[in-house]
Amino acid sequence: MKAPVLFVHMAFAALFALPAAAQQVAAPPAPAVTLFQNVRIFDGKGAQLSAPSFVLVRGNRIERISATPIPTDRSADTVVIDGGGRTLMPGLIDMHWHAILARPTPAAAMADDVGYTNLVASVEATDTLMRGFTTVRDVGGPAFSLKRAIDEGLLAGPRIFPSGAMITVTSGHGDFRQSFEVPRTVGGPPTRSEVVGGSTIADSPDEVRLRAREQLLLGASQIKLTAGGGVASPHSPLDVSTFTAEELRAAVEAAENWGTYVTVHAYTPAAIQRAIAAGVKCIEHGHLMDETSAKLIAEHGIWLSTQPFPEEMGDALPPGSEERRKFEQVLKGTDTTYRLAKKYKLKTAFGTDVLFSQALARRQGALLASLAQWYTPAEVLKMATGDNSQLLALSGLRNPYPGKLGVVEEGALADLLLVDGNPLQNINLVADPAKNFVVIMKDGKVHKNLLNAGGSNPPAQ
Ligand SMILES: [Zn+2]
C-alpha cells in the first residue's frame, strides 16, 4: 500500500510546486501609513473626548497616539488627515445583524437564487460600511461567502462574525415551512431554508450537535439558537419555549468544545431562564423579560444583546396579521427591557436586527441614536463600540479578526471614524453618516475621505 500513498504525495507536491521565477518573492509592499492630526478622541471606553491628539496608523493597526506631533517618515507614503479638531472614534459595531437578510423581502430570500441573494447582500454590505459600521455580528444567514469576499478585499464591507444558519426546532422561530411540507423525515431531504443556509431544524440533542458542528465547520464564530417563539415565523407563538434543556446543553457543549459560545433568540422569562441554566452566554432580544430574569442575567454575567425596535419595523408585516400582533407585543416590552438592563447594570450590547427592508437598513445609525431615550450619548457610543467588542471577544480563538476592536488605543485594529462635530454632545450626528462621518477607515484602509489629504479643513459647528 505504500507505493500508491507515495504517488499521491508526489502528485500533490507537483501540483503545489511553483515555477522558479515565482519563488523569487518580491519584498512585500510597505504598509499604508495614515496620520490623523488635531483630532479629539472618543476611545470607546470613557465618557470624555481627549485633548487635541495625533494618531498614527500603520498597516491595519493603530501604532501610536500622542498629544504632541508625531514625526512621519516623509519617504513613506503617509496620508496626512488634518482633523481640524473633529472627533475620532472607533468604527461602530452592530451585534444583531443579518447581512444576507437585511435587504430582500422574505419571499425573495426564500425564492431567489442564492447567487443573486449574495450579490444583493454585497451591495448592502458596502452601504453598511459606509454608514460607519465596520463590524457586524451576523446572527442568522449564509454570510460565509460574503465575509470571505470582504476579507479578501473583493468588495468593501464590514468585518463579519458569522453564526451561519440559526438552529431551530420543528415549529420554532426559523422553521419557515408551509404546512404541506410536513411531515419531515429525520434524515430526509433538507428544507428550502436549510438549502440556502438561513436556518436549520434540529429536534434532538444529537441533531442539535450535528447542526451546530456543521456551522462551526463552515466558519461560524458563534452558534445561534432560537430558544423561544419569534415574530416573523408563521408557526411560532411568542410564549413558547422550544429547545429542551438537554438540547440547549448539547449546543453549548459543541460550541464550548470549539472554544466559542451559544447565543439564543429569547423574548420570554421562561426561554431566557432555561437558556441561562444550560450555559448560554448571550440572550438576543429579551423584550418580554421580567425582574427575575434580569436578576439571573446579572448574577450569571450573561450578555443581553437587545435592540431599540422602531414602530416602523412593523410595516413589513401585514396589518391585522398574527405576525403584526406579535411585533406590537414585543415593541411594548422594549422600554421595560432597557429599564431593567439599566436597573440591574446588565452587560448590554447594541444591535438593530434589521430584516427585509433596505429603508430600515439605511436607518441603522438612527436606531443607534434612538438609544438616547435611555442612555447618555457617551453610554450609547460606548455600547456600540467598546462594550460590543467585549461580547465579540467571547468567540475566543474562533474570532476571525484577532486584535482589539471597538477602541482607539495603541495596538488596536484601525477601524476609525472621523466625525464632523462632537457626538458626545449631539448623538444625532451618527444618524446621518453620509454627512457627518467625513472619514471612514476599516482595517487601516481609508474607505471614505471627504477632507483634502494634508489640507486644513475647519470643522462645521
Ligand atoms: Zn435577528
Short mmCIF file of C-alpha atoms and ligand atoms in Angstrom, two decimals:
data_model
loop_
_atom_site.label_atom_id
_atom_site.label_comp_id
_atom_site.label_asym_id
_atom_site.label_seq_id
_atom_site.Cartn_x
_atom_site.Cartn_y
_atom_site.Cartn_z
CA MET A 1 0.00 0.00 0.00
CA LYS A 2 2.99 2.29 0.42
CA ALA A 3 3.64 3.00 -3.25
CA PRO A 4 0.21 4.46 -4.09
CA VAL A 5 0.38 6.68 -0.99
CA LEU A 6 3.81 7.92 -2.06
CA PHE A 7 2.48 8.51 -5.55
CA VAL A 8 -0.35 10.60 -4.21
CA HIS A 9 2.09 12.64 -2.13
CA MET A 10 4.26 13.27 -5.19
CA ALA A 11 1.28 14.27 -7.26
CA PHE A 12 0.29 16.82 -4.62
CA ALA A 13 3.84 18.10 -4.40
CA ALA A 14 3.89 18.60 -8.15
CA LEU A 15 0.55 20.33 -8.02
CA PHE A 16 1.74 22.88 -5.49
CA ALA A 17 5.30 23.34 -6.78
CA LEU A 18 5.75 26.86 -8.12
CA PRO A 19 7.79 27.80 -11.19
CA ALA A 20 11.29 29.01 -10.25
CA ALA A 21 10.52 32.63 -11.18
CA ALA A 22 7.53 32.79 -8.84
CA GLN A 23 9.64 31.56 -5.95
CA GLN A 24 11.74 34.74 -6.01
CA VAL A 25 9.44 36.53 -3.63
CA ALA A 26 9.38 40.28 -4.07
CA ALA A 27 9.68 42.37 -0.91
CA PRO A 28 6.18 42.97 0.45
CA PRO A 29 4.90 46.49 -0.19
CA ALA A 30 5.35 48.88 2.71
CA PRO A 31 2.17 49.01 4.81
CA ALA A 32 -0.03 52.04 4.29
CA VAL A 33 0.53 54.79 6.84
CA THR A 34 -2.10 57.34 7.84
CA LEU A 35 -1.56 60.18 10.29
CA PHE A 36 -4.57 61.86 11.85
CA GLN A 37 -3.60 65.19 13.34
CA ASN A 38 -5.56 67.54 15.55
CA VAL A 39 -8.33 65.10 16.46
CA ARG A 40 -10.16 64.76 19.74
CA ILE A 41 -10.56 61.09 20.59
CA PHE A 42 -13.56 59.19 21.91
CA ASP A 43 -11.78 55.94 22.78
CA GLY A 44 -14.79 53.59 23.10
CA LYS A 45 -14.32 53.31 26.87
CA GLY A 46 -14.53 56.69 28.62
CA ALA A 47 -17.10 59.45 28.68
CA GLN A 48 -14.91 62.36 27.54
CA LEU A 49 -13.09 63.45 24.44
CA SER A 50 -9.30 63.66 24.66
CA ALA A 51 -7.32 66.86 24.24
CA PRO A 52 -6.30 67.52 20.60
CA SER A 53 -4.21 64.50 19.61
CA PHE A 54 -2.24 62.77 16.87
CA VAL A 55 -2.95 59.17 15.83
CA LEU A 56 -0.63 57.17 13.59
CA VAL A 57 -1.99 54.13 11.77
CA ARG A 58 0.46 51.72 10.15
CA GLY A 59 -0.90 48.79 8.20
CA ASN A 60 -4.10 47.71 9.93
CA ARG A 61 -3.17 48.80 13.46
CA ILE A 62 -3.11 51.97 15.50
CA GLU A 63 0.61 52.35 16.14
CA ARG A 64 0.81 55.50 18.20
CA ILE A 65 -1.37 58.05 19.94
CA SER A 66 0.21 61.25 21.18
CA ALA A 67 -0.71 64.69 22.46
CA THR A 68 2.32 66.08 20.62
CA PRO A 69 3.04 65.92 16.88
CA ILE A 70 4.20 62.54 15.60
CA PRO A 71 7.04 62.83 13.10
CA THR A 72 6.33 60.92 9.92
CA ASP A 73 8.74 59.24 7.61
CA ARG A 74 8.43 61.58 4.65
CA SER A 75 9.81 58.93 2.31
CA ALA A 76 6.90 56.65 3.18
CA ASP A 77 3.55 57.12 1.52
CA THR A 78 1.95 58.74 4.53
CA VAL A 79 -1.53 60.10 4.12
CA VAL A 80 -1.96 63.03 6.49
CA ILE A 81 -5.52 63.82 7.54
CA ASP A 82 -5.92 67.11 9.32
CA GLY A 83 -8.85 66.54 11.65
CA GLY A 84 -9.35 70.23 12.40
CA GLY A 85 -10.44 69.37 15.96
CA ARG A 86 -13.07 66.87 14.84
CA THR A 87 -13.86 63.68 16.79
CA LEU A 88 -12.01 60.44 16.05
CA MET A 89 -13.85 57.38 17.33
CA PRO A 90 -13.90 53.59 16.85
CA GLY A 91 -15.92 52.16 13.99
CA LEU A 92 -19.45 51.16 15.05
CA ILE A 93 -20.42 47.56 15.77
CA ASP A 94 -23.89 46.06 15.21
CA MET A 95 -24.24 42.89 17.29
CA HIS A 96 -27.51 41.71 15.76
CA TRP A 97 -27.27 41.95 12.01
CA HIS A 98 -28.35 39.70 9.15
CA ALA A 99 -26.01 40.55 6.28
CA ILE A 100 -27.86 38.36 3.80
CA LEU A 101 -31.40 39.05 5.01
CA ALA A 102 -31.30 42.79 5.73
CA ARG A 103 -32.45 43.86 2.27
CA PRO A 104 -34.52 41.22 0.40
CA THR A 105 -38.20 40.64 1.13
CA PRO A 106 -38.99 37.37 2.94
CA ALA A 107 -40.40 35.90 -0.28
CA ALA A 108 -37.29 36.89 -2.24
CA ALA A 109 -35.00 35.49 0.46
CA MET A 110 -36.72 32.12 0.13
CA ALA A 111 -37.25 32.02 -3.63
CA ASP A 112 -34.30 33.79 -5.24
CA ASP A 113 -31.17 32.06 -6.42
CA VAL A 114 -28.51 32.18 -3.69
CA GLY A 115 -26.06 33.79 -6.13
CA TYR A 116 -28.41 36.71 -6.69
CA THR A 117 -29.13 36.97 -2.94
CA ASN A 118 -25.39 37.27 -2.27
CA LEU A 119 -24.99 39.99 -4.89
CA VAL A 120 -27.77 42.00 -3.26
CA ALA A 121 -26.15 41.43 0.12
CA SER A 122 -22.77 42.59 -1.19
CA VAL A 123 -24.24 45.97 -2.14
CA GLU A 124 -25.88 46.20 1.28
CA ALA A 125 -22.54 45.28 2.92
CA THR A 126 -20.83 48.23 1.24
CA ASP A 127 -23.67 50.51 2.35
CA THR A 128 -23.32 49.13 5.90
CA LEU A 129 -19.63 50.04 5.98
CA MET A 130 -20.38 53.48 4.55
CA ARG A 131 -22.77 54.04 7.45
CA GLY A 132 -19.77 53.68 9.75
CA PHE A 133 -20.50 50.10 10.87
CA THR A 134 -17.10 48.49 10.48
CA THR A 135 -18.10 45.24 12.23
CA VAL A 136 -21.31 43.23 12.40
CA ARG A 137 -22.13 40.04 14.25
CA ASP A 138 -24.34 38.06 11.90
CA VAL A 139 -26.93 36.09 13.87
CA GLY A 140 -28.55 34.11 11.10
CA GLY A 141 -28.00 33.70 7.40
CA PRO A 142 -25.49 32.24 4.95
CA ALA A 143 -22.93 35.04 5.23
CA PHE A 144 -19.77 32.93 4.91
CA SER A 145 -19.04 33.68 1.24
CA LEU A 146 -19.85 37.36 1.66
CA LYS A 147 -17.49 37.53 4.64
CA ARG A 148 -14.76 35.79 2.67
CA ALA A 149 -15.09 38.14 -0.30
CA ILE A 150 -14.95 41.19 2.00
CA ASP A 151 -11.94 39.81 3.89
CA GLU A 152 -10.19 39.13 0.57
CA GLY A 153 -10.74 42.75 -0.46
CA LEU A 154 -13.01 41.88 -3.39
CA LEU A 155 -15.59 44.33 -2.13
CA ALA A 156 -15.95 46.90 0.64
CA GLY A 157 -17.94 45.77 3.65
CA PRO A 158 -17.79 45.32 7.41
CA ARG A 159 -15.99 42.61 9.33
CA ILE A 160 -18.50 39.79 9.80
CA PHE A 161 -18.68 37.47 12.81
CA PRO A 162 -20.91 34.80 11.24
CA SER A 163 -23.26 32.37 13.01
CA GLY A 164 -24.35 30.70 9.79
CA ALA A 165 -27.79 29.13 9.84
CA MET A 166 -29.75 29.75 13.02
CA ILE A 167 -30.78 26.49 14.61
CA THR A 168 -34.43 25.96 15.46
CA VAL A 169 -36.88 23.17 16.32
CA THR A 170 -39.74 21.91 14.18
CA SER A 171 -42.42 24.64 14.51
CA GLY A 172 -39.89 27.03 16.09
CA HIS A 173 -38.74 30.50 15.08
CA GLY A 174 -36.85 29.83 11.87
CA ASP A 175 -39.00 26.93 10.65
CA PHE A 176 -40.37 28.72 7.61
CA ARG A 177 -42.00 25.69 6.01
CA GLN A 178 -45.51 25.64 4.60
CA SER A 179 -47.93 23.16 6.15
CA PHE A 180 -47.78 20.97 3.03
CA GLU A 181 -44.08 20.35 3.71
CA VAL A 182 -44.97 18.39 6.86
CA PRO A 183 -44.11 15.65 7.75
CA ARG A 184 -40.34 15.86 7.61
CA THR A 185 -38.49 12.58 7.93
CA VAL A 186 -35.40 12.59 10.11
CA GLY A 187 -32.52 12.24 7.67
CA GLY A 188 -34.79 13.26 4.79
CA PRO A 189 -34.13 15.98 2.22
CA PRO A 190 -33.37 19.44 3.63
CA THR A 191 -35.95 22.23 3.65
CA ARG A 192 -35.52 25.28 1.41
CA SER A 193 -34.24 27.36 4.32
CA GLU A 194 -31.67 24.65 5.09
CA VAL A 195 -30.56 24.54 1.44
CA VAL A 196 -29.87 28.27 1.39
CA GLY A 197 -28.37 28.21 4.89
CA GLY A 198 -30.76 30.64 6.56
CA SER A 199 -31.97 28.34 9.31
CA THR A 200 -31.85 24.66 10.11
CA ILE A 201 -34.11 22.34 12.09
CA ALA A 202 -32.97 20.07 14.93
CA ASP A 203 -35.25 18.01 17.17
CA SER A 204 -32.94 16.11 19.48
CA PRO A 205 -29.64 16.70 21.26
CA ASP A 206 -27.89 14.66 18.58
CA GLU A 207 -29.40 16.72 15.77
CA VAL A 208 -28.51 19.94 17.59
CA ARG A 209 -24.90 18.78 17.93
CA LEU A 210 -24.77 17.88 14.23
CA ARG A 211 -26.22 21.21 13.08
CA ALA A 212 -24.03 23.25 15.47
CA ARG A 213 -20.91 21.43 14.32
CA GLU A 214 -21.86 21.97 10.68
CA GLN A 215 -21.93 25.72 11.25
CA LEU A 216 -18.57 25.54 13.04
CA LEU A 217 -17.18 23.60 10.07
CA LEU A 218 -18.34 26.39 7.77
CA GLY A 219 -16.57 29.00 9.91
CA ALA A 220 -19.13 30.17 12.46
CA SER A 221 -17.59 32.38 15.14
CA GLN A 222 -20.52 31.64 17.49
CA ILE A 223 -23.67 29.49 17.40
CA LYS A 224 -27.20 30.91 17.35
CA LEU A 225 -30.28 29.00 18.51
CA THR A 226 -33.87 30.15 18.78
CA ALA A 227 -34.92 29.26 22.33
CA GLY A 228 -38.43 30.68 22.09
CA GLY A 229 -41.10 31.98 19.75
CA GLY A 230 -40.50 34.73 17.21
CA VAL A 231 -42.28 37.49 15.36
CA ALA A 232 -41.61 36.70 11.72
CA SER A 233 -42.19 32.94 11.75
CA PRO A 234 -45.54 31.53 10.71
CA HIS A 235 -45.90 28.70 13.28
CA SER A 236 -44.22 30.18 16.30
CA PRO A 237 -46.29 31.70 19.14
CA LEU A 238 -44.26 34.18 21.22
CA ASP A 239 -44.92 32.43 24.51
CA VAL A 240 -43.45 29.03 23.66
CA SER A 241 -40.13 27.62 24.80
CA THR A 242 -38.68 25.47 22.07
CA PHE A 243 -35.45 23.58 22.75
CA THR A 244 -35.37 21.30 25.78
CA ALA A 245 -32.70 21.89 28.42
CA GLU A 246 -30.85 18.84 27.11
CA GLU A 247 -30.89 20.17 23.55
CA LEU A 248 -29.61 23.57 24.64
CA ARG A 249 -26.83 21.92 26.63
CA ALA A 250 -25.81 19.89 23.56
CA ALA A 251 -25.32 23.10 21.58
CA VAL A 252 -23.43 24.76 24.43
CA GLU A 253 -21.13 21.74 24.71
CA ALA A 254 -20.46 21.65 20.95
CA ALA A 255 -19.70 25.38 20.88
CA GLU A 256 -17.52 25.31 24.00
CA ASN A 257 -15.55 22.33 22.71
CA TRP A 258 -14.80 24.57 19.76
CA GLY A 259 -13.74 27.43 22.03
CA THR A 260 -16.77 29.61 21.43
CA TYR A 261 -20.28 30.22 22.76
CA VAL A 262 -24.02 29.98 22.10
CA THR A 263 -26.34 32.94 21.85
CA VAL A 264 -30.11 32.44 21.83
CA HIS A 265 -33.09 34.29 20.49
CA ALA A 266 -35.41 34.58 23.52
CA TYR A 267 -38.13 37.04 24.47
CA THR A 268 -39.85 35.46 27.46
CA PRO A 269 -38.71 34.78 31.03
CA ALA A 270 -39.15 31.02 30.56
CA ALA A 271 -36.99 30.88 27.43
CA ILE A 272 -34.35 33.16 28.96
CA GLN A 273 -34.13 31.22 32.21
CA ARG A 274 -33.87 27.81 30.58
CA ALA A 275 -31.12 29.09 28.29
CA ILE A 276 -29.12 30.53 31.19
CA ALA A 277 -29.39 27.25 33.09
CA ALA A 278 -28.00 25.45 30.03
CA GLY A 279 -24.88 27.62 29.91
CA VAL A 280 -25.81 30.03 27.12
CA LYS A 281 -23.66 33.18 27.24
CA CYS A 282 -25.86 35.72 25.48
CA ILE A 283 -29.58 36.46 25.19
CA GLU A 284 -30.80 38.10 21.98
CA HIS A 285 -33.78 40.47 22.40
CA GLY A 286 -35.26 39.74 25.86
CA HIS A 287 -38.06 42.20 25.17
CA LEU A 288 -40.60 40.38 27.36
CA MET A 289 -38.30 39.76 30.31
CA ASP A 290 -39.21 40.29 33.95
CA GLU A 291 -37.33 41.25 37.12
CA THR A 292 -36.42 37.64 37.94
CA SER A 293 -34.87 37.10 34.52
CA ALA A 294 -32.97 40.37 34.72
CA LYS A 295 -31.57 39.38 38.11
CA LEU A 296 -30.50 35.99 36.74
CA ILE A 297 -28.80 37.61 33.76
CA ALA A 298 -26.92 39.88 36.14
CA GLU A 299 -25.95 37.08 38.54
CA HIS A 300 -24.58 34.89 35.76
CA GLY A 301 -22.82 37.74 33.96
CA ILE A 302 -24.75 36.88 30.77
CA TRP A 303 -24.87 39.39 27.92
CA LEU A 304 -28.15 40.97 26.87
CA SER A 305 -27.99 41.77 23.17
CA THR A 306 -31.16 43.80 22.72
CA GLN A 307 -32.46 46.27 20.17
CA PRO A 308 -34.42 49.54 20.18
CA PHE A 309 -37.06 48.35 17.71
CA PRO A 310 -38.78 51.26 15.93
CA GLU A 311 -42.52 51.21 15.28
CA GLU A 312 -41.94 51.29 11.50
CA MET A 313 -40.41 47.84 11.74
CA GLY A 314 -43.96 46.53 11.93
CA ASP A 315 -44.72 47.97 8.49
CA ALA A 316 -43.09 44.93 6.85
CA LEU A 317 -45.80 42.76 8.44
CA PRO A 318 -49.36 42.74 7.05
CA PRO A 319 -51.78 44.84 9.17
CA GLY A 320 -54.05 42.62 11.25
CA SER A 321 -51.80 39.60 10.83
CA GLU A 322 -50.67 37.41 13.71
CA GLU A 323 -47.07 38.46 12.99
CA ARG A 324 -48.03 42.12 13.30
CA ARG A 325 -49.79 41.47 16.61
CA LYS A 326 -46.70 39.67 17.92
CA PHE A 327 -44.49 42.56 16.83
CA GLU A 328 -46.64 45.03 18.72
CA GLN A 329 -46.37 42.92 21.87
CA VAL A 330 -42.57 42.87 21.56
CA LEU A 331 -42.44 46.58 20.80
CA LYS A 332 -44.31 47.32 24.03
CA GLY A 333 -41.68 45.43 26.01
CA THR A 334 -38.75 47.46 24.67
CA ASP A 335 -38.92 50.23 27.26
CA THR A 336 -39.22 47.77 30.18
CA THR A 337 -36.22 45.82 28.91
CA TYR A 338 -33.93 48.84 28.72
CA ARG A 339 -35.09 49.97 32.16
CA LEU A 340 -34.31 46.55 33.61
CA ALA A 341 -30.95 46.50 31.82
CA LYS A 342 -30.05 49.78 33.49
CA LYS A 343 -31.51 48.87 36.90
CA TYR A 344 -29.51 45.63 37.13
CA LYS A 345 -26.46 47.00 35.28
CA LEU A 346 -26.65 44.19 32.73
CA LYS A 347 -23.86 43.76 30.24
CA THR A 348 -25.83 45.20 27.34
CA ALA A 349 -24.94 45.03 23.67
CA PHE A 350 -26.37 47.15 20.88
CA GLY A 351 -27.80 45.75 17.66
CA THR A 352 -30.56 46.54 15.20
CA ASP A 353 -31.95 43.24 13.80
CA VAL A 354 -32.95 44.92 10.54
CA LEU A 355 -34.69 42.36 8.33
CA PHE A 356 -36.18 42.52 4.86
CA SER A 357 -36.05 46.31 4.44
CA GLN A 358 -33.49 48.47 2.67
CA ALA A 359 -35.27 51.55 4.01
CA LEU A 360 -34.82 50.38 7.60
CA ALA A 361 -31.21 49.34 6.95
CA ARG A 362 -30.49 52.94 5.92
CA ARG A 363 -31.62 53.97 9.42
CA GLN A 364 -29.03 51.81 11.20
CA GLY A 365 -27.32 54.90 12.67
CA ALA A 366 -30.65 56.48 13.60
CA LEU A 367 -31.59 53.32 15.51
CA LEU A 368 -28.35 53.66 17.47
CA ALA A 369 -29.10 57.32 18.20
CA SER A 370 -32.58 56.32 19.44
CA LEU A 371 -30.93 54.70 22.48
CA ALA A 372 -30.69 58.25 23.82
CA GLN A 373 -34.21 57.58 25.21
CA TRP A 374 -32.45 55.58 27.94
CA TYR A 375 -28.73 56.40 27.86
CA THR A 376 -26.36 59.36 27.70
CA PRO A 377 -24.61 59.88 24.35
CA ALA A 378 -21.35 58.59 25.87
CA GLU A 379 -23.13 55.42 27.08
CA VAL A 380 -24.71 54.94 23.65
CA LEU A 381 -21.39 55.21 21.82
CA LYS A 382 -19.56 53.06 24.34
CA MET A 383 -22.20 50.35 23.96
CA ALA A 384 -21.84 50.30 20.15
CA THR A 385 -18.02 50.20 20.31
CA GLY A 386 -16.04 49.13 23.39
CA ASP A 387 -18.87 47.18 25.07
CA ASN A 388 -19.91 45.35 21.92
CA SER A 389 -16.31 44.37 21.28
CA GLN A 390 -16.20 42.59 24.65
CA LEU A 391 -19.07 40.37 23.57
CA LEU A 392 -17.31 39.72 20.24
CA ALA A 393 -14.28 38.58 22.21
CA LEU A 394 -16.28 35.61 23.60
CA SER A 395 -15.58 33.93 20.25
CA GLY A 396 -12.08 33.27 21.61
CA LEU A 397 -9.88 31.58 19.03
CA ARG A 398 -12.83 31.46 16.63
CA ASN A 399 -12.63 35.26 16.37
CA PRO A 400 -11.89 35.75 12.67
CA TYR A 401 -10.12 39.08 13.34
CA PRO A 402 -7.65 38.66 16.20
CA GLY A 403 -6.86 42.01 17.73
CA LYS A 404 -8.73 44.66 19.65
CA LEU A 405 -11.87 46.10 18.09
CA GLY A 406 -14.15 48.90 19.25
CA VAL A 407 -11.46 51.03 20.92
CA VAL A 408 -8.99 53.72 19.96
CA GLU A 409 -5.79 52.64 21.64
CA GLU A 410 -2.25 51.76 20.61
CA GLY A 411 -2.11 48.28 19.09
CA ALA A 412 -5.85 48.07 18.34
CA LEU A 413 -7.16 47.28 14.87
CA ALA A 414 -7.57 50.50 12.92
CA ASP A 415 -11.34 50.80 12.42
CA LEU A 416 -11.93 54.53 12.79
CA LEU A 417 -14.48 57.23 12.08
CA LEU A 418 -13.80 60.95 11.90
CA VAL A 419 -16.98 62.74 12.92
CA ASP A 420 -17.72 66.32 11.94
CA GLY A 421 -18.73 67.54 15.39
CA ASN A 422 -18.92 66.12 18.88
CA PRO A 423 -21.24 63.09 19.14
CA LEU A 424 -20.94 63.19 22.94
CA GLN A 425 -22.85 66.46 22.76
CA ASN A 426 -25.06 65.59 19.81
CA ILE A 427 -25.70 61.86 19.41
CA ASN A 428 -27.86 62.53 16.35
CA LEU A 429 -24.67 63.06 14.34
CA VAL A 430 -24.48 59.26 13.98
CA ALA A 431 -27.95 59.23 12.40
CA ASP A 432 -26.64 60.97 9.27
CA PRO A 433 -23.38 59.19 8.46
CA ALA A 434 -23.27 60.37 4.82
CA LYS A 435 -22.92 63.94 6.03
CA ASN A 436 -21.19 63.64 9.40
CA PHE A 437 -18.71 60.76 9.03
CA VAL A 438 -16.10 62.57 6.96
CA VAL A 439 -13.54 59.76 7.15
CA ILE A 440 -14.29 56.04 7.39
CA MET A 441 -11.34 53.69 7.90
CA LYS A 442 -11.55 49.93 8.25
CA ASP A 443 -8.55 47.70 8.87
CA GLY A 444 -6.25 50.65 8.19
CA LYS A 445 -7.76 51.32 4.79
CA VAL A 446 -9.48 54.63 4.10
CA HIS A 447 -12.87 53.88 2.51
CA LYS A 448 -14.14 57.44 2.62
CA ASN A 449 -12.40 60.77 2.98
CA LEU A 450 -14.31 63.99 2.45
CA LEU A 451 -11.31 66.05 3.60
CA ASN A 452 -8.42 67.04 1.39
CA ALA A 453 -5.46 64.96 2.48
CA GLY A 454 -2.95 67.26 4.13
CA GLY A 455 -5.20 70.28 3.78
CA SER A 456 -6.75 72.17 6.63
CA ASN A 457 -10.49 71.92 6.94
CA PRO A 458 -12.16 73.83 9.70
CA PRO A 459 -14.95 71.74 11.20
CA ALA A 460 -18.53 72.75 10.71
CA GLN A 461 -20.25 73.51 14.01
ZN ZN B 1 -32.45 38.53 14.28
#
